[in-house]
Short mmCIF file of C-alpha atoms in Angstrom, two decimals:
data_model
loop_
_atom_site.label_atom_id
_atom_site.label_comp_id
_atom_site.label_asym_id
_atom_site.label_seq_id
_atom_site.Cartn_x
_atom_site.Cartn_y
_atom_site.Cartn_z
CA MET A 1366 -115.50 94.11 -112.06
CA GLY A 1367 -116.62 95.94 -109.48
CA LEU A 1368 -118.89 93.32 -107.70
CA PHE A 1369 -115.74 90.87 -107.93
CA ASN A 1370 -114.18 93.32 -106.35
CA LYS A 1371 -116.74 93.79 -104.35
CA THR A 1372 -116.72 89.85 -103.29
CA ARG A 1373 -112.83 89.59 -103.41
CA LYS A 1374 -112.86 91.68 -100.53
CA ARG A 1375 -115.75 90.48 -98.17
CA ARG A 1376 -113.49 86.58 -98.46
CA ARG A 1377 -110.71 88.64 -97.70
CA THR A 1378 -112.31 90.51 -94.36
CA ALA A 1379 -113.79 87.15 -93.60
CA HIS A 1380 -110.96 85.49 -93.45
CA LEU A 1381 -109.38 87.78 -91.55
CA ALA A 1382 -112.09 87.72 -88.71
CA VAL A 1383 -111.19 83.82 -88.95
CA SER A 1384 -107.30 84.62 -88.71
CA GLN A 1385 -107.97 87.15 -85.72
CA GLN A 1386 -110.48 84.81 -83.48
CA ILE A 1387 -108.06 81.86 -83.98
CA GLY A 1388 -105.08 84.63 -83.12
CA ASN A 1389 -106.90 85.28 -79.64
CA ARG A 1390 -106.37 81.20 -78.20
CA ILE A 1391 -103.51 79.79 -80.12
CA PRO A 1392 -99.99 80.67 -81.54
CA PHE A 1393 -100.35 82.73 -85.33
CA GLY A 1394 -98.25 80.52 -86.86
CA LEU A 1395 -100.44 76.90 -86.62
CA GLY A 1396 -103.47 80.36 -87.29
CA MET A 1397 -102.63 80.43 -90.59
CA ARG A 1398 -101.57 76.78 -90.69
CA LEU A 1399 -105.09 75.54 -89.98
CA LEU A 1400 -105.98 78.21 -92.43
CA TYR A 1401 -103.96 76.22 -95.37
CA GLU A 1402 -105.82 73.06 -94.93
CA ARG A 1403 -109.58 74.53 -94.54
CA TRP A 1404 -108.48 75.72 -97.53
CA ARG A 1405 -106.82 72.61 -98.87
CA TYR A 1406 -109.18 71.04 -97.55
CA GLY A 1407 -112.33 73.33 -99.86
CA HIS A 1408 -109.47 73.44 -103.15
CA GLN A 1409 -108.87 69.01 -103.43
CA ALA A 1410 -112.89 68.54 -102.50
CA ALA A 1411 -113.18 71.03 -105.63
CA PHE A 1412 -110.99 69.24 -107.75
CA MET A 1413 -112.87 65.93 -107.15
CA ARG A 1414 -116.14 67.56 -108.04
CA HIS A 1415 -114.57 68.95 -111.16
CA GLU A 1416 -117.30 68.88 -114.29
CA PRO A 1417 -118.13 64.97 -115.75
CA GLY A 1418 -115.19 64.56 -118.60
CA PRO A 1419 -111.51 62.80 -118.78
CA PRO A 1420 -108.21 63.17 -116.56
CA LEU A 1421 -107.42 66.41 -116.12
CA PHE A 1422 -103.89 66.19 -118.20
CA TYR A 1423 -106.38 65.75 -121.37
CA LYS A 1424 -106.33 68.98 -123.68
CA PRO A 1425 -109.22 69.67 -127.06
CA ALA A 1426 -108.01 68.32 -129.54
CA LYS A 1427 -108.21 69.13 -132.95
CA PRO A 1428 -110.28 69.04 -136.08
CA GLY A 1429 -107.16 67.38 -138.43
CA ASP A 1430 -105.54 64.39 -135.85
CA VAL A 1431 -108.91 62.34 -137.38
CA GLU A 1432 -108.78 63.45 -140.60
CA GLY A 1433 -107.42 61.65 -142.99
CA PHE A 1434 -107.48 57.77 -141.43
CA ASP A 1435 -108.15 55.15 -144.13
CA ILE A 1436 -111.69 53.38 -142.11
CA HIS A 1437 -113.14 50.46 -143.42
CA PRO A 1438 -117.25 51.88 -145.25
CA VAL A 1439 -118.66 48.34 -143.34
CA GLY A 1440 -115.56 46.15 -140.80
CA ARG A 1441 -117.03 43.48 -139.04
CA GLY A 1442 -113.90 42.38 -137.90
CA ILE A 1443 -110.77 43.66 -137.24
CA ASP A 1444 -111.32 45.98 -139.12
CA GLY A 1445 -114.14 47.45 -137.05
CA VAL A 1446 -112.30 48.56 -134.76
CA VAL A 1447 -108.25 50.57 -136.20
CA PRO A 1448 -108.02 51.70 -139.18
CA LEU A 1449 -106.80 50.70 -142.62
CA GLY A 1450 -103.27 51.33 -144.57
CA TYR A 1451 -101.28 49.34 -142.06
CA GLN A 1452 -98.39 47.47 -142.29
CA GLY A 1453 -99.83 45.00 -139.93
CA TYR A 1454 -101.51 44.64 -137.34
CA VAL A 1455 -101.63 42.23 -133.34
CA TRP A 1456 -104.24 40.91 -131.42
CA LEU A 1457 -103.72 41.28 -127.60
CA PRO A 1458 -106.03 38.96 -126.07
CA ASN A 1459 -106.77 39.68 -121.83
CA PRO A 1460 -105.37 37.09 -119.99
CA ALA A 1461 -107.56 34.72 -117.54
CA TRP A 1462 -106.74 35.08 -113.62
CA LYS A 1463 -106.11 31.81 -111.49
CA TRP A 1464 -107.44 31.96 -107.59
CA VAL A 1465 -104.11 31.02 -105.24
CA GLU A 1466 -103.41 31.44 -102.11
CA PRO A 1467 -101.83 34.94 -100.47
CA THR A 1468 -98.61 33.88 -100.84
CA HIS A 1469 -98.08 32.30 -103.90
CA GLU A 1470 -95.57 33.95 -105.85
CA GLY A 1471 -96.62 36.53 -108.40
CA ALA A 1472 -99.84 36.75 -106.64
CA LEU A 1473 -101.67 40.21 -107.47
CA LYS A 1474 -104.81 41.62 -106.18
CA PHE A 1475 -107.87 40.48 -108.05
CA ASP A 1476 -111.42 41.98 -107.54
CA PRO A 1477 -113.57 39.76 -109.84
CA SER A 1478 -117.46 41.27 -110.19
CA ASP A 1479 -118.70 39.06 -107.88
CA GLN A 1480 -117.62 38.34 -104.80
CA GLU A 1481 -117.90 41.14 -101.97
CA THR A 1482 -113.87 40.65 -101.09
CA GLU A 1483 -110.23 41.75 -102.88
CA LEU A 1484 -108.63 38.08 -103.74
CA MET A 1485 -105.32 36.99 -104.42
CA ALA A 1486 -104.79 35.44 -108.68
CA ILE A 1487 -102.12 35.42 -111.38
CA PRO A 1488 -103.21 36.37 -115.13
CA VAL A 1489 -102.85 32.88 -117.42
CA LYS A 1490 -102.83 32.91 -121.18
CA TRP A 1491 -105.15 31.90 -123.37
CA SER A 1492 -101.89 28.97 -124.46
CA GLU A 1493 -101.63 27.57 -121.90
CA ILE A 1494 -105.55 26.89 -121.51
CA ALA A 1495 -106.16 25.70 -124.72
CA THR A 1496 -103.26 23.24 -123.65
CA ALA A 1497 -104.73 22.34 -120.74
CA ASN A 1498 -108.26 21.39 -122.08
CA GLY A 1499 -105.86 19.55 -125.60
CA LYS A 1500 -106.89 22.59 -127.50
CA ARG A 1501 -105.61 24.61 -130.38
CA MET A 1502 -104.15 27.68 -130.23
CA ASP A 1503 -104.78 29.93 -132.74
CA ARG A 1504 -105.49 33.97 -133.63
CA LYS A 1505 -108.96 32.74 -134.72
CA SER A 1506 -109.42 30.78 -131.69
CA ARG A 1507 -111.93 32.12 -129.60
CA TRP A 1508 -112.33 31.67 -124.98
CA HIS A 1509 -115.58 29.85 -125.31
CA GLU A 1510 -113.25 27.30 -127.08
CA ILE A 1511 -111.22 26.65 -125.46
CA CYS A 1512 -112.00 27.17 -122.20
CA GLY A 1513 -113.28 24.27 -120.75
CA PRO A 1514 -116.17 23.31 -118.39
CA PHE A 1515 -117.48 26.88 -117.53
CA THR A 1516 -120.90 27.87 -115.32
CA ASP A 1517 -123.53 29.41 -116.56
CA HIS A 1518 -122.55 33.07 -116.59
CA GLY A 1519 -119.08 32.01 -118.42
CA GLU A 1520 -117.47 34.32 -116.07
CA LYS A 1521 -116.03 32.11 -114.09
CA ALA A 1522 -114.78 28.00 -114.20
CA LEU A 1523 -116.47 25.49 -113.66
CA SER A 1524 -114.31 23.69 -111.27
CA PRO A 1525 -111.35 24.63 -109.12
CA SER A 1526 -109.00 22.27 -110.55
CA GLN A 1527 -109.79 23.59 -113.87
CA ASN A 1528 -106.32 26.27 -114.50
CA TRP A 1529 -108.35 28.84 -114.67
CA THR A 1530 -110.65 30.93 -112.11
CA TRP A 1531 -112.67 34.02 -113.49
CA ALA A 1532 -112.92 34.88 -117.46
CA PRO A 1533 -110.77 37.16 -118.95
CA GLN A 1534 -111.85 41.18 -117.70
CA GLU A 1535 -113.73 43.06 -120.71
CA GLN A 1536 -112.99 47.58 -121.51
CA ASN A 1537 -109.53 46.94 -120.31
CA ILE A 1538 -105.76 46.38 -120.95
CA GLU A 1539 -104.00 44.41 -118.09
CA GLN A 1540 -101.15 46.87 -116.29
CA SER A 1541 -98.41 44.21 -116.57
CA ALA A 1542 -99.41 45.01 -120.59
CA VAL A 1543 -98.92 48.44 -120.53
CA VAL A 1544 -95.33 48.09 -119.54
CA VAL A 1545 -93.58 45.90 -122.22
CA LEU A 1546 -96.21 47.90 -124.59
CA GLU A 1547 -94.20 51.11 -123.02
CA ASP A 1548 -90.97 50.24 -123.86
CA LEU A 1549 -91.81 48.31 -127.90
CA LEU A 1550 -93.87 51.76 -128.82
CA SER A 1551 -91.18 53.97 -127.05
CA ARG A 1552 -88.97 52.98 -130.07
CA TRP A 1553 -90.95 55.34 -132.10
CA THR A 1554 -92.82 57.34 -130.48
CA SER A 1555 -91.24 59.68 -127.42
CA HIS A 1556 -92.90 60.25 -123.56
CA GLY A 1557 -93.00 64.32 -124.30
CA ASP A 1558 -94.66 63.47 -127.75
CA ARG A 1559 -98.96 64.69 -128.78
CA CYS A 1560 -101.43 61.72 -128.73
CA LEU A 1561 -104.86 61.24 -128.81
CA CYS A 1562 -107.28 59.36 -126.68
CA GLY A 1563 -110.77 58.26 -127.88
CA LYS A 1564 -113.48 56.90 -125.50
CA TRP A 1565 -116.52 55.10 -126.83
CA GLU A 1566 -119.62 58.33 -127.09
CA GLY A 1567 -122.03 55.64 -125.55
CA GLY A 1568 -122.19 56.49 -121.84
CA SER A 1569 -119.08 58.62 -121.97
CA ASP A 1570 -118.19 61.76 -120.29
CA TRP A 1571 -115.85 62.68 -122.58
CA ASP A 1572 -118.18 64.67 -125.15
CA SER A 1573 -115.72 66.52 -127.02
CA LYS A 1574 -116.02 68.18 -130.28
CA VAL A 1575 -114.08 65.57 -132.35
CA LEU A 1576 -114.85 62.78 -132.73
CA LEU A 1577 -112.99 59.25 -134.82
CA SER A 1578 -115.90 57.37 -136.22
CA PHE A 1579 -116.07 53.76 -137.10
CA PRO A 1580 -118.75 51.85 -138.33
CA ASN A 1581 -119.98 50.94 -135.69
CA TRP A 1582 -118.64 53.20 -133.30
CA THR A 1583 -117.38 56.54 -132.63
CA TYR A 1584 -115.15 58.15 -129.95
CA TYR A 1585 -114.93 61.06 -128.39
CA ILE A 1586 -111.53 61.91 -128.57
CA TRP A 1587 -107.99 64.46 -126.37
CA SER A 1588 -105.11 65.22 -126.84
CA CYS A 1589 -101.89 64.50 -124.56
CA ARG A 1590 -98.92 63.24 -123.91
CA TYR A 1591 -98.07 59.88 -124.65
CA ASP A 1592 -96.41 60.32 -121.20
CA ASP A 1593 -99.35 61.04 -119.34
CA VAL A 1594 -101.35 58.42 -120.93
CA ILE A 1595 -99.27 55.42 -120.04
CA THR A 1596 -98.61 56.67 -116.83
CA TRP A 1597 -102.50 55.83 -115.93
CA LEU A 1598 -102.75 52.80 -118.25
CA LYS A 1599 -99.61 51.35 -115.23
CA GLN A 1600 -101.13 52.20 -112.46
CA PRO A 1601 -103.07 49.93 -110.58
CA ASP A 1602 -105.82 48.40 -111.31
CA SER A 1603 -108.87 51.22 -109.50
CA TYR A 1604 -112.73 52.62 -110.39
CA GLU A 1605 -111.39 56.05 -112.26
CA ARG A 1606 -108.08 53.74 -113.57
CA SER A 1607 -111.12 51.24 -115.32
CA SER A 1608 -114.15 54.28 -115.45
CA ASP A 1609 -111.37 56.82 -117.67
CA MET A 1610 -109.91 53.84 -120.23
CA PRO A 1611 -109.42 55.25 -123.18
CA HIS A 1612 -110.15 53.16 -125.91
CA VAL A 1613 -108.18 54.56 -128.78
CA ILE A 1614 -104.76 55.88 -129.01
CA TRP A 1615 -102.59 57.08 -130.97
CA PRO A 1616 -99.41 59.98 -131.02
CA GLU A 1617 -100.04 62.28 -133.57
CA ASP A 1618 -97.72 61.21 -136.36
CA ARG A 1619 -99.56 57.83 -136.80
CA SER A 1620 -97.14 55.80 -136.59
CA TRP A 1621 -99.62 53.04 -134.65
CA PHE A 1622 -103.00 52.89 -133.80
CA LEU A 1623 -103.93 50.92 -129.82
CA ALA A 1624 -107.72 50.11 -130.00
CA ILE A 1625 -109.04 48.67 -126.34
CA LEU A 1626 -112.50 47.81 -126.84
CA TYR A 1627 -115.13 48.23 -124.94
CA SER A 1628 -117.34 45.42 -125.60
CA GLY A 1629 -114.47 42.86 -125.59
CA ILE A 1630 -111.63 41.06 -123.96
CA SER A 1631 -109.12 41.70 -126.38
CA SER A 1632 -106.95 45.13 -127.64
CA TYR A 1633 -105.43 45.43 -131.18
CA VAL A 1634 -102.07 47.74 -132.12
CA ALA A 1635 -101.30 48.47 -136.29
CA GLY A 1636 -98.58 49.77 -136.93
CA PRO A 1637 -94.93 48.81 -138.85
CA ARG A 1638 -93.43 45.44 -139.86
CA ASP A 1639 -90.85 45.41 -137.24
CA LEU A 1640 -93.45 46.54 -134.80
CA ILE A 1641 -95.58 44.22 -135.19
CA ASP A 1642 -92.79 41.74 -134.90
CA SER A 1643 -91.69 42.92 -131.49
CA ILE A 1644 -94.58 42.58 -129.94
CA VAL A 1645 -94.94 39.11 -131.08
CA ALA A 1646 -91.80 38.57 -129.93
CA SER A 1647 -92.03 39.80 -126.58
CA ASP A 1648 -93.19 37.92 -122.99
CA LEU A 1649 -96.84 39.36 -123.94
CA GLU A 1650 -99.22 36.47 -125.88
CA ALA A 1651 -100.08 38.38 -129.15
CA TYR A 1652 -100.48 36.57 -132.28
CA GLU A 1653 -100.72 38.69 -136.37
CA VAL A 1654 -103.94 38.97 -137.59
CA GLU A 1655 -106.11 40.42 -140.20
CA PRO A 1656 -107.67 42.86 -140.02
CA SER A 1657 -110.86 40.82 -141.40
CA ASP A 1658 -110.63 38.90 -139.23
CA GLN A 1659 -113.39 38.32 -136.26
CA ALA A 1660 -112.68 41.10 -132.73
CA HIS A 1661 -112.29 38.79 -130.00
#
């Protein structure tokens, strides 16, 4: 305690000395303002340098938060990323993107990994792409089966005349999809309700004592308010949003479960029959699936 008091006293003495020096040159009020700005800058810098981990609104989870889930012992399909036992399951494919002029209606800023500059694009549903290529779209359709010709890497269309330019993005859920889901999920979960979120342990700095394990995936689990994680996901695409994207989300009462695939171009929602029906009937591109179906 004595060492702490001595350190605090030295810092206070140093601040007073700086204040006196500033006061000799400029008005006292402005001097104190400069001192405050100096402190704020240091505080913000310290915040930016915070120890690796999830966003600051997350809190430690409890072991009971992950106990009792019905996890398939093998889980080679969708049942390998979502728990069993729900009344229904729905697949949400991430949209493809079509390059457009900035003046195009509905154009959004888009930053594909193979470009150095930000471009404008519009989202394109898989069903629209399948129709344009004379293909039938259903719950088992694969991207390479319906997209038409593409470049060697498969991330870009072969021709500018195609109705898509860039393939769907991996390990992501679009901001617009979150807005629709928020409205539908709010019938089961209030904004202040406690939720659990997890990030795949591979290469993650979300290290926690509570883990949720599927046959091929293990997630570090943290708790938060439903409002906080939804607000995070509704923000525009950014490095921070992408790097701290949760891969599994569910409310404390487990009424639904959302999985955002780390190594896929889709998300899945498990939940009660009314929720699944409402998602399928919404403006989202959504297909009801079986847990045993292959994950996209």
